[in-house]
Coordinates of C-alpha atoms and ligand atoms in Angstrom, one line a residue:
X1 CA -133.3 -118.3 -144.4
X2 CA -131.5 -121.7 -142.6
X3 CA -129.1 -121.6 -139.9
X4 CA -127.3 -118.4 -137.6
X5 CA -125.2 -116.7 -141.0
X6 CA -126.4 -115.2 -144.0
X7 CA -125.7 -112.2 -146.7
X8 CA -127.8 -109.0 -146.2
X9 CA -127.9 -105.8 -148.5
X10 CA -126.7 -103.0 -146.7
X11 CA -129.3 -100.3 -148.1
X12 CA -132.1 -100.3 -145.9
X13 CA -134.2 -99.9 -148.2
X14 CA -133.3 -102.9 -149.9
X15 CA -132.2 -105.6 -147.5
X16 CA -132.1 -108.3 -149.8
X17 CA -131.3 -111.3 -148.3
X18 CA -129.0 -114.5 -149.5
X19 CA -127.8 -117.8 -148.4
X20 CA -124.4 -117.1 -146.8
X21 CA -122.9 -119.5 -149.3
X22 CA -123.8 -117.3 -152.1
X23 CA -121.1 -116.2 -154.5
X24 CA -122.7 -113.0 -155.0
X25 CA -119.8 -109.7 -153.6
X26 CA -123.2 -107.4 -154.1
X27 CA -126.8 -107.2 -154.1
X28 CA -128.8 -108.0 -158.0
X29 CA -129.2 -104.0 -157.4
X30 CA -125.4 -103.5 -157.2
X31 CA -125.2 -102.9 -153.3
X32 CA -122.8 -104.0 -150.7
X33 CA -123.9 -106.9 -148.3
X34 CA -122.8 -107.5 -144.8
X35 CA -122.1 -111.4 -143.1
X36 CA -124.9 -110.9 -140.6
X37 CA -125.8 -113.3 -137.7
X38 CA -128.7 -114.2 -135.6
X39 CA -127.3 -115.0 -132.3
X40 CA -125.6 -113.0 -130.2
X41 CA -121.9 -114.6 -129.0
X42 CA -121.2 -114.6 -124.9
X43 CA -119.6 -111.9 -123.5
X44 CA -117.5 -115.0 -121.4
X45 CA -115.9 -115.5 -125.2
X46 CA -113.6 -112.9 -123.9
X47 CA -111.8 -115.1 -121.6
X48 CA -111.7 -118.2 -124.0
X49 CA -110.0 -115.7 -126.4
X50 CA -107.3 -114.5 -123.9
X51 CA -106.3 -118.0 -122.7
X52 CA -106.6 -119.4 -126.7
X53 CA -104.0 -116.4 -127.1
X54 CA -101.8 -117.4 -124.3
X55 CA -101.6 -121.5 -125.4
X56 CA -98.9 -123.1 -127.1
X57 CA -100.2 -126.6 -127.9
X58 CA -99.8 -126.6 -131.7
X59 CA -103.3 -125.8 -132.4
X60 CA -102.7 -122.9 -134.8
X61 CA -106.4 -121.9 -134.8
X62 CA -105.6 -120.5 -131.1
X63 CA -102.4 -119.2 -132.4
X64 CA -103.8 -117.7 -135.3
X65 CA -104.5 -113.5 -134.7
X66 CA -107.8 -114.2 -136.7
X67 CA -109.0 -117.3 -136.1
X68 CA -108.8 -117.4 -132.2
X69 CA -111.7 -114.8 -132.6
X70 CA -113.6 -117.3 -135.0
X71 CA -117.0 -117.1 -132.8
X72 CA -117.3 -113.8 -134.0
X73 CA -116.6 -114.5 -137.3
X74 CA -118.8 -118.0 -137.7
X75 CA -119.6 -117.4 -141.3
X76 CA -118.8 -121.1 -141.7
X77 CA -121.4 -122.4 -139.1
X78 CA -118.9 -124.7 -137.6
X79 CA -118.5 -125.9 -134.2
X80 CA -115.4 -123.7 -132.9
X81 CA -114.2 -125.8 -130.6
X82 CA -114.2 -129.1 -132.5
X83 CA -110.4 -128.8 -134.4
X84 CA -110.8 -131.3 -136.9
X85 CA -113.7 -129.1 -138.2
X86 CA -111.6 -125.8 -138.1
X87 CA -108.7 -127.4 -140.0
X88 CA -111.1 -128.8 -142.3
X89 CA -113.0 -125.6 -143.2
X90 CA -110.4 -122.6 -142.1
X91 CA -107.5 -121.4 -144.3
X92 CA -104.7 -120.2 -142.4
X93 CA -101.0 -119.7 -142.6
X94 CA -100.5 -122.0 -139.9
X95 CA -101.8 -119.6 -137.2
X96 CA -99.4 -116.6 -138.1
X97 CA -102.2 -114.2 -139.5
X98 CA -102.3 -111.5 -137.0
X99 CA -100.8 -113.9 -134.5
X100 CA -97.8 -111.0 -134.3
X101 CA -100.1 -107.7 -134.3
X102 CA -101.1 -105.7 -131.2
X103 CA -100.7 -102.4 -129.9
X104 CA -97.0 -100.7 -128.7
X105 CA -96.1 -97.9 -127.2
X106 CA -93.9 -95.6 -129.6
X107 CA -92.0 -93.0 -127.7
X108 CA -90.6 -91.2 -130.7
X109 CA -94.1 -90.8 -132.2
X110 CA -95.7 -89.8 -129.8
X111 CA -93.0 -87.0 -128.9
X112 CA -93.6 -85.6 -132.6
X113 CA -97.7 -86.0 -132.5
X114 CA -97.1 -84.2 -128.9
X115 CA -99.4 -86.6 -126.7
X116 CA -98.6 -88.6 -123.9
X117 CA -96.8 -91.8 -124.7
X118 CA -99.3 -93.7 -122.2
X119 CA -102.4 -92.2 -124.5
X120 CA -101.0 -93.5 -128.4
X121 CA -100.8 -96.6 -129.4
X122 CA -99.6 -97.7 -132.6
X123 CA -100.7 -101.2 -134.2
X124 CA -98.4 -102.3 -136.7
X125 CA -99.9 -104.6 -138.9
X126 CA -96.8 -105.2 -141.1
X127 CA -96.3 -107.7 -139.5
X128 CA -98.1 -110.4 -141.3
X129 CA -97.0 -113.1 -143.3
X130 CA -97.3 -111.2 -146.5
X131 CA -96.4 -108.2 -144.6
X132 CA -99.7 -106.0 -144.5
X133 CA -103.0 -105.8 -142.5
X134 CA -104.5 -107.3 -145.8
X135 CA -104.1 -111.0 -144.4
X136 CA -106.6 -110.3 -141.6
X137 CA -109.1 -110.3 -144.5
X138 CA -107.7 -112.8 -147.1
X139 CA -107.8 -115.5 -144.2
X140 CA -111.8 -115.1 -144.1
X141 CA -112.1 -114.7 -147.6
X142 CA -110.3 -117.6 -148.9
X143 CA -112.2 -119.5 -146.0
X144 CA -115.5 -118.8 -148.1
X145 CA -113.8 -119.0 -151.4
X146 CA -113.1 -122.7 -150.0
X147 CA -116.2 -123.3 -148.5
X148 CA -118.1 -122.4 -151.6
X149 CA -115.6 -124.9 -154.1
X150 CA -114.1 -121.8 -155.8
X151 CA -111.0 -122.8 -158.1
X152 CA -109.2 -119.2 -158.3
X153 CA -109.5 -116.3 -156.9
X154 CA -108.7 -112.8 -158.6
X155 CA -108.4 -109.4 -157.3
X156 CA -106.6 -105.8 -158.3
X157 CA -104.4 -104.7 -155.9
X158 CA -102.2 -101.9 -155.8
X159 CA -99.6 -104.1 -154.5
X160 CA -100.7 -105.3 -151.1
X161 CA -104.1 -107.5 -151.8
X162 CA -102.7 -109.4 -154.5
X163 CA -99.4 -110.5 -151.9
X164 CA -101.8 -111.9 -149.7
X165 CA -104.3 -112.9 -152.1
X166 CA -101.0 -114.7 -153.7
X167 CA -99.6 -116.2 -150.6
X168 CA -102.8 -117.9 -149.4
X169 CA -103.9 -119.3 -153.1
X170 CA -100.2 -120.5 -153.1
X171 CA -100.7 -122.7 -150.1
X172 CA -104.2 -123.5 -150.6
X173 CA -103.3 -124.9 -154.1
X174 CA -105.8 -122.7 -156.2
X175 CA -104.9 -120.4 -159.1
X176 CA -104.8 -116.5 -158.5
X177 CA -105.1 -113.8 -160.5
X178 CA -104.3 -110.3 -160.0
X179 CA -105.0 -107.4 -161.9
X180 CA -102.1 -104.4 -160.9
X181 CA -101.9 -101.1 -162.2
X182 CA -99.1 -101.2 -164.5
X183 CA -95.8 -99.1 -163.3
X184 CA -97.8 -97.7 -160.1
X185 CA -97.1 -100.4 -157.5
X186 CA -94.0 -101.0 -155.1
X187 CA -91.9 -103.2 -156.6
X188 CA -91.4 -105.5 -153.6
X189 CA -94.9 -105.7 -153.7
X190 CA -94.8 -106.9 -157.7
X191 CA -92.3 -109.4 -156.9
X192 CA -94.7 -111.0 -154.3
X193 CA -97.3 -111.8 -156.9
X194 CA -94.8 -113.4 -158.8
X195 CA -93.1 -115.1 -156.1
X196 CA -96.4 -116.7 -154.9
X197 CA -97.0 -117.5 -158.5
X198 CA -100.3 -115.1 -159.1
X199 CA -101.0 -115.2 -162.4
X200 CA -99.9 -111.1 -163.1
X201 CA -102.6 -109.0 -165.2
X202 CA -101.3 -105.7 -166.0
X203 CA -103.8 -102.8 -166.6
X204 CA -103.0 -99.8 -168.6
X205 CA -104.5 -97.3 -166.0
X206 CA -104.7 -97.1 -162.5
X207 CA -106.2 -99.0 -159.5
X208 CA -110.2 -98.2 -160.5
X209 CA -109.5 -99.1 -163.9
X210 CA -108.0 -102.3 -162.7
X211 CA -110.6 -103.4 -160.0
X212 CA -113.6 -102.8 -162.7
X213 CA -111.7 -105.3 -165.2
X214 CA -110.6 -107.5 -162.6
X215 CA -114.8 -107.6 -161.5
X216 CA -115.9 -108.1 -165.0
X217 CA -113.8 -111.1 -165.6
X218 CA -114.3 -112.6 -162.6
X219 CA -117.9 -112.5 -163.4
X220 CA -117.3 -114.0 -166.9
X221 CA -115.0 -116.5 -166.0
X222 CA -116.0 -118.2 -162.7
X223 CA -113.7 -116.3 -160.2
X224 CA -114.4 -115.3 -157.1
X225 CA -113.1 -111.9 -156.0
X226 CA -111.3 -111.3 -152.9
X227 CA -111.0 -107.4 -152.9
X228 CA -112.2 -105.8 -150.3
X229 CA -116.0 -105.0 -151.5
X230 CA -116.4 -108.8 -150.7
X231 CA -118.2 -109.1 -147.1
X232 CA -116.2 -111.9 -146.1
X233 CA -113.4 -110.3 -146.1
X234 CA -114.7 -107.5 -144.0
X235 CA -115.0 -110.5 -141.3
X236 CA -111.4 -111.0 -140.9
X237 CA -110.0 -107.5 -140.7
X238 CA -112.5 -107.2 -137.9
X239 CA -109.9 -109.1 -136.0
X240 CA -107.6 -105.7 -135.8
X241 CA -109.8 -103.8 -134.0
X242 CA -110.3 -107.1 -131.8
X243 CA -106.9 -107.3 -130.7
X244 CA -106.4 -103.4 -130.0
X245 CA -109.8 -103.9 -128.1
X246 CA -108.8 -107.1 -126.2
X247 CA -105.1 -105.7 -125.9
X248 CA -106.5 -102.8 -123.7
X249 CA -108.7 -105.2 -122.0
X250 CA -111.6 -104.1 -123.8
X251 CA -111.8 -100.7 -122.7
X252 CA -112.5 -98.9 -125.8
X253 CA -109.9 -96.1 -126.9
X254 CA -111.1 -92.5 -128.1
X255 CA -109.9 -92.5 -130.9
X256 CA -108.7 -95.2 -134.0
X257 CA -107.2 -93.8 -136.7
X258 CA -106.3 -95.7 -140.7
X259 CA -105.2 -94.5 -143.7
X260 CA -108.1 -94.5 -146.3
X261 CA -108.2 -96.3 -149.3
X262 CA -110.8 -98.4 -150.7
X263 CA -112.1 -98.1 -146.8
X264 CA -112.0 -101.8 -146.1
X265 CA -110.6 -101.1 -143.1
X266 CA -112.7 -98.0 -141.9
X267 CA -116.0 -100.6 -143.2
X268 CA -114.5 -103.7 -141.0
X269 CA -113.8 -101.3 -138.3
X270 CA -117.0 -99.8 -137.9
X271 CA -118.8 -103.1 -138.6
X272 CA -116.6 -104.4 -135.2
X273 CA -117.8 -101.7 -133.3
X274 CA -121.2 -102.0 -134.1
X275 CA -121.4 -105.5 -132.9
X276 CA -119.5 -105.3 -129.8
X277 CA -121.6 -102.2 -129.0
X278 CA -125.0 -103.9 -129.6
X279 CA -123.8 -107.1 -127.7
X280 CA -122.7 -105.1 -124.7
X281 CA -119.2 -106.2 -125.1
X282 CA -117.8 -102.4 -125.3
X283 CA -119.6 -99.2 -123.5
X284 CA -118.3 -96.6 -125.5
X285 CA -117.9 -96.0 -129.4
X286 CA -114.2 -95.2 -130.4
X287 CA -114.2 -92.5 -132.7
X288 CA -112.8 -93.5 -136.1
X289 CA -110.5 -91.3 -138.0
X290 CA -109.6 -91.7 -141.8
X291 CA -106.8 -90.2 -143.1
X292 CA -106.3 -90.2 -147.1
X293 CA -103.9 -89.1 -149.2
X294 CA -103.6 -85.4 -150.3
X295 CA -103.8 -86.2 -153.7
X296 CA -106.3 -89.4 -153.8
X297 CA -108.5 -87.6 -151.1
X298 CA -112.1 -88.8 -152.7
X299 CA -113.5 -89.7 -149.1
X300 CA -112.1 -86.1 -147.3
X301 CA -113.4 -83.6 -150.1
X302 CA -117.2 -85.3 -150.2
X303 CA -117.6 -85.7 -146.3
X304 CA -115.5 -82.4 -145.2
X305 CA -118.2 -80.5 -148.0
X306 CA -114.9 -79.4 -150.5
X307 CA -117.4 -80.7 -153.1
X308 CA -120.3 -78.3 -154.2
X309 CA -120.5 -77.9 -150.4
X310 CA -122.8 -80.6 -149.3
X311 CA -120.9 -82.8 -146.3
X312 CA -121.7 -86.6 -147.8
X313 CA -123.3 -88.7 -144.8
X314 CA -124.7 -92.4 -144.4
X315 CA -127.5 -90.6 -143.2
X316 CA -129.2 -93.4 -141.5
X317 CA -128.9 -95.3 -144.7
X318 CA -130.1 -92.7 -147.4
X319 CA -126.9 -91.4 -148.4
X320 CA -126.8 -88.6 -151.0
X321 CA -125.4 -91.4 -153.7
X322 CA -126.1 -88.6 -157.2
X323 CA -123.4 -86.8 -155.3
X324 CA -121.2 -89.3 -155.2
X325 CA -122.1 -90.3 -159.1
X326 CA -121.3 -86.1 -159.8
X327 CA -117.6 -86.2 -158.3
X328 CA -116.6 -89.1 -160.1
X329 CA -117.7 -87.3 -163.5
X330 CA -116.0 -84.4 -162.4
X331 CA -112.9 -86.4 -162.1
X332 CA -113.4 -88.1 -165.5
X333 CA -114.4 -84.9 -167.1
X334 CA -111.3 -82.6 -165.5
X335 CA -109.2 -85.7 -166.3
X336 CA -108.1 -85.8 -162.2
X337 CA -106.4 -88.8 -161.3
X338 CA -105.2 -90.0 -158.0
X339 CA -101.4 -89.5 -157.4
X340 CA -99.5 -89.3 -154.8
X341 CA -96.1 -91.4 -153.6
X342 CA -98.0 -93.8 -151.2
X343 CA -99.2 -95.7 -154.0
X344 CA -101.3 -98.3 -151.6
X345 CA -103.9 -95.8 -150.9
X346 CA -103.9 -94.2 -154.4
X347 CA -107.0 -94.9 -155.3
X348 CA -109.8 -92.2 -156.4
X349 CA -113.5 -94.4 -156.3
X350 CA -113.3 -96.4 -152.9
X351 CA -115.5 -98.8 -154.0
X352 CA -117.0 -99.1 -150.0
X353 CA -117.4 -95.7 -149.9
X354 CA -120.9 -96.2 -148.5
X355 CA -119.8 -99.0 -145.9
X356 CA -117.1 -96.4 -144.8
X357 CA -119.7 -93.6 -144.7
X358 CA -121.8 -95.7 -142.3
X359 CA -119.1 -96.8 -140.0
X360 CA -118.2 -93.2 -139.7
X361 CA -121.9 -92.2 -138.8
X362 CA -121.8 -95.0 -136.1
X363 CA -118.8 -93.2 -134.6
X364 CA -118.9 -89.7 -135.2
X365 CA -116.1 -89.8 -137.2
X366 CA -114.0 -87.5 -138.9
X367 CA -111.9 -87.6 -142.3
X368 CA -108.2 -85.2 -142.9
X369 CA -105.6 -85.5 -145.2
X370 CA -101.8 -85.7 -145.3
X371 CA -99.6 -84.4 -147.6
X372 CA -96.9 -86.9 -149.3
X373 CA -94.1 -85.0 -147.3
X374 CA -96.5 -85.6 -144.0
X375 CA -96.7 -89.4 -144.6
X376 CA -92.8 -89.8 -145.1
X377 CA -91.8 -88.5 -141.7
X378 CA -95.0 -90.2 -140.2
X379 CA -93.1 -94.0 -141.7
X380 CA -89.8 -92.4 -140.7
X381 CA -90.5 -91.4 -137.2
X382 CA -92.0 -95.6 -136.8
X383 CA -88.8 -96.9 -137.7
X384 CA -86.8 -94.5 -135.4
X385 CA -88.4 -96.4 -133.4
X386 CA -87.5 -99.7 -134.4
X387 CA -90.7 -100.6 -136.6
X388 CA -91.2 -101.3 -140.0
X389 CA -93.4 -99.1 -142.2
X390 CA -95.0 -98.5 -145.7
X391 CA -95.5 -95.0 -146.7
X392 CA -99.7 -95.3 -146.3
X393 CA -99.4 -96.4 -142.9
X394 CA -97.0 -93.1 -142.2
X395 CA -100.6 -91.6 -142.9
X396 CA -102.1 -92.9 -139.6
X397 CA -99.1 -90.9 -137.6
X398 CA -99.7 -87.5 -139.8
X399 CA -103.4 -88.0 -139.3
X400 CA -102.9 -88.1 -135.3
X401 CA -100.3 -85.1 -135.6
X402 CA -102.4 -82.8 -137.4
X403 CA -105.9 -83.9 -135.4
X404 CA -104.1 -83.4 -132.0
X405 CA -103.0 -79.8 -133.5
X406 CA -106.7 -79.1 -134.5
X407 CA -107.8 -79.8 -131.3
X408 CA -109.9 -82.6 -132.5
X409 CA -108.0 -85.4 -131.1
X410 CA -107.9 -84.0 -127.5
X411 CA -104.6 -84.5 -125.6
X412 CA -105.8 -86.5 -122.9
X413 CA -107.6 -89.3 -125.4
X414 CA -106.3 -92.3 -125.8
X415 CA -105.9 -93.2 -129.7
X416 CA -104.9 -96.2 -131.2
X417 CA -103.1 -95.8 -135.0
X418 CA -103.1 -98.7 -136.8
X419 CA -99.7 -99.2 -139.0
X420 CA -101.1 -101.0 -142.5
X421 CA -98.1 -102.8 -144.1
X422 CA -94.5 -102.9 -143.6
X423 CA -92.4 -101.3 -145.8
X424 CA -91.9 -102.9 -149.8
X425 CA -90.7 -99.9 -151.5
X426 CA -87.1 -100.0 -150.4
X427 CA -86.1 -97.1 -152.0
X428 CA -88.1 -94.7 -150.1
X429 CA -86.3 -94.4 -146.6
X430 CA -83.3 -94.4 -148.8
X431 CA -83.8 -91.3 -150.9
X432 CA -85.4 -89.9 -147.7
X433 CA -82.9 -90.2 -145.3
X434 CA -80.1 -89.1 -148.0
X435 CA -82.3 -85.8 -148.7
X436 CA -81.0 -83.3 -145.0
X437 CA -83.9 -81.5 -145.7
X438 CA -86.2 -83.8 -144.2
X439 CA -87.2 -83.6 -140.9
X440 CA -86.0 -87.0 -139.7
X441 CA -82.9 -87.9 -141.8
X442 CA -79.7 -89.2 -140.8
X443 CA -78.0 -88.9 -144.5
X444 CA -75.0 -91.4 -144.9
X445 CA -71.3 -90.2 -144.0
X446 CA -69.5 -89.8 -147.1
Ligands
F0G1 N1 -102.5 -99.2 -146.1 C1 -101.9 -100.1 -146.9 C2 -100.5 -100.5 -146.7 C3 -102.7 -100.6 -148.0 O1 -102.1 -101.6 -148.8 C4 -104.0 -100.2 -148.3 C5 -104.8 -100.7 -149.3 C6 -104.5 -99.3 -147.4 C7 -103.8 -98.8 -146.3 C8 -105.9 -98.8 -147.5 O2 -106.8 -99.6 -146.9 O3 -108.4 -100.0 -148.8 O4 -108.9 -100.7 -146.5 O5 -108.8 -98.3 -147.1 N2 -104.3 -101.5 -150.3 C9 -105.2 -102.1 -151.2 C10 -104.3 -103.1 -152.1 C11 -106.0 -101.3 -152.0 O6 -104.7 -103.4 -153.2 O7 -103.4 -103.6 -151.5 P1 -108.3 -99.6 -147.3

C-alpha cells in the first residue's frame, strides 16, 4: 500500500486493506473501514493548532473548526502548510465549519443536573453553518467525494445530514440527493434540502428504510454516499472532541456524553481518543456516554442485556453480530418501530453499531435512555440559558442528569455534553412553553 493514508476493515479478522482513494463505504464482506495512517503526528501540532485558531489573516483553513486540525485528518496526503494545496483539495464553507464550537459553562444546566458549574461543559454544535454537528463530517467527506471526481453525492437523513450534505454540494457545484423519511423530519430541516437545492427523495417508511434505498442507488447509479457509515466522514467529526480536548488544554474530561443515533458521533469519538491515546497526546481515556431515545433505544437494550440478557460487547473485535441480526428480526416480526418526538435520533438499526460498540470498549463506556418528556426540559433548560437547541441534543443534558443520579457520573467529574444541532422544529418550545405543566415553561400572558 503507497503513501501514509489508506482504508482498513475494521473486523480484525478481516483487515482488508484499500487505497485510500477507494470509493468503497465498506469492506467486499460488508464491514466498516477506518481512514488509518502510518505516521504518527507531533505532539508540538498542539501549539500550531492554538495559534492557527487565534489568526485572523484570511486563511480560512486556520479559521476553519475542522480544517485547522487537518494533520490529523491527512486523508488527502497534502502538504498542510502549503495553502494553495489546501484550497485546491479541501471543501470548506469558508472556514466557518466548527470555527464557532467549543465548550461553555451553562449555569442553569448544571443547577438542574446538580453538578458543579466548573465540572459540565456543554458543546453546542448548532452552531454550524447548516446548524448541526453534521458539518464537522460533511467537510471531510465532500473533501474525498472531491478528491476522488465524484459528481453527486446522496445520503438519507432524518433531517440534519441532508442540510449539510445540501449546503456543501450547493457550493461545491455538484448534485445532491437525499433520501428523507416522508412526514418524520423537522420541517425546518425539509426546507433546507430544498433551499440548498438537494434533489428531495421521499421514502414511504422511516430512516432504515430510507438509508438502505439511498445505498442501493447510490451503488447503481455512481453516487457516493456521505452518511455517516462512510469513514471519511468519521475524520471530520473527530474535530469535536478536538476542540473540547484542546479547549481544556488537552486535559481529558471524565466524562463525554451524545445522543445516539446512527453512532457517528460515539464511532468518531472513540476513534479520536484512540489516536490521541496511542500518540501520547492525552493520558487518560474520557469515558463516553450515549444516550438514545426511549423509544429508538436499539444501542441501550443490546449493550444494557434488555435483550435475551446477553450485554452486546466489541469484545476485542468478535462481537456477538447473530445477536444483533436476532433483535432486528424481532423488531420486524413484532412490527416495532422507532418513535419518539426527537425525530433526529429516531432511528432503530444504527448502521455503526459495531464502530460504536468498539469506541465504547475503548472507554468503558456506558449507554441510558431518556424519555421524550426528559429530552424537552434537557433543550429547554439550554435555552434558558441563552443557547439554541434541537430536541436530540436535549438528550445529552437528560443523559448527564439521570447518570449523576445513578451515581455513575460522579459529582466531582468533569463531563463534557456535546449539544448536536440547533433547534429546526419551531414548534416545539412553543407548544412546550404554552403547556404549565412542564417543568421549565414560562406560558405566554394572555
Ligand atoms: N443529534 C442530532 C441533532 C442529529 O441530527 C443526529 C443524527 C444525532 C444527534 C445522532 O447522531 O447518528 O452520530 O448517533 N442525525 C442524522 C441525520 C441521522 O440524518 O441528520 P449519530
Amino acid at each position: 500500500m503507497q503513501g501514509d493514508a489508506f482504508l482498513k476493515c475494521i473486523d480484525p479478522n478481516c483487515g482488508l486493506e484499500y487505497p485510500i482513494n477507494s470509493t468503497n463505504v465498506q469492506c467486499e464482506k460488508g464491514h466498516l473501514l477506518d481512514v488509518k495512517y502510518k505516521r504518527t503526528p507531533n505532539e508540538k501540532l498542539k501549539e500550531i493548532f492554538a495559534h492557527r485558531g487565534m489568526m485572523d489573516e484570511g486563511v480560512i483553513f486556520n479559521e476553519s473548526g475542522v480544517w485547522r486540525f487537518r494533520e490529523l485528518l491527512n486523508f488527502c496526503e497534502i502538504d498542510t502548510e502549503n495553502i494553495e494545496q489546501c484550497s485546491k483539495f479541501l471543501v470548506s464553507l469558508d472556514g466557518a465549519e466548527g470555527r464557532q464550537s467549543k465548550p461553555y459553562h451553562m449555569t442553569k444546566v448544571s443547577a438542574f443536573t446538580e453538578i458543579s458549574n466548573d465540572n459540565l461543559w456543554l458543546q453546542p454544535e448548532g452552531y454550524n453553518p447548516s446548524g448541526s454537528f453534521k458539518d464537522n463530517g460533511m467537510a471531510s467527506a465532500v473533501t474525498h467525494a472531491k478528491m476522488i471526481g465524484a459528481e453527486k453525492i446522496v445520503c438519507a437523513s432524518t433531517g440534519n445530514t441532508s442540510a449539510s450534505a445540501g449546503m456543501f454540494a450547493a457550493n461545491e457545484g455538484i448534485q445532491c440527493d437525499v433520501y428523507i423519511p416522508s412526514g418524520q423530519i423537522a420541517p425546518g430541516k425539509l426546507s433546507q434540502a430544498y433551499q440548498f437545492g438537494a434533489q428531495i427523495v421521499e421514502i414511504n417508511g422511516n430512516f432504515d428504510d430510507a438509508l438502505k434505498q439511498s445505498l442501493d442507488d447510490a451503488k447503481n447509479h455512481n453516487g457516493y454516499t456521505v452518511n455517516s457509515i462512510n469513514p471519511f466522514r468519521i475524520e471530520g467529526q473527530k474535530t469535536i472532541p478536538y476542540r473540547a480536548l484542546e479547549y481544556l488544554k488537552w486535559e481529558a474530561p471524565d466524562w463525554i456524553v451524545y445522543p445516539g443515533g446512527a453512532l457517528g458521533n460515539t464511532s468518531s469519538c472513540g476513534k479520536a481518543l484512540m489516536e490521541l491515546y496511542e500518540w501520547g497526546w492525552i493520558k487518560k481515556i474520557p469515558r463516553i456516554a450515549v444516550i438514545n431515545s426511549e423509544g429508538a433505544s436499539t444501542l441501550s437494550d443490546l449493550y444494557n442485556g434488555k435483550f435475551q440478557e446477553e450485554e452486546l460487547r466489541w469484545n476485542k473485535g468478535k462481537p456477538n453480530t447473530d445477536l444483533i441480526k436476532q433483535y432486528y428480526d424481532h423488531l420486524d416480526q413484532e412490527g416495532i418501530k422507532p418513535k419518539t418526538k426527537a425525530t433526529a435520533i429516531q432511528i432503530g438499526r444504527p448502521a455503526n453499531i459495531l464502530k460504536g460498540l468498539r469506541a465504547l470498549e475503548f472507554t468503558n463506556g456506558i449507554v441510558t435512555t431518556a424519555s421524550d418528556s426528559e429530552m424537552l426540559d434537557g433543550m429547554s433548560v439550554v435555552g434558558l440559558n441563552g443557547f439554541d437547541c434541537e430536541m436530540a441534543s436535549g438528550a445529552s443534558v437528560a443523559g448527564i442528569k439521570k447518570l449523576l443520579e445513578q451515581e455513575i457520573i460522579k459529582r466531582d467529574d468533569v463531563v463534557v455534553g456535546i449539544l448536536t444541532g440547533r433547534q429546526k422544529d419551531a414548534m416545539l418550545p412553543v407548544d412546550y412553553h404554552n403547556n404549565p405543566k412542564n417543568r421549565f415553561a414560562i406560558p405566554p400572558k394572555i
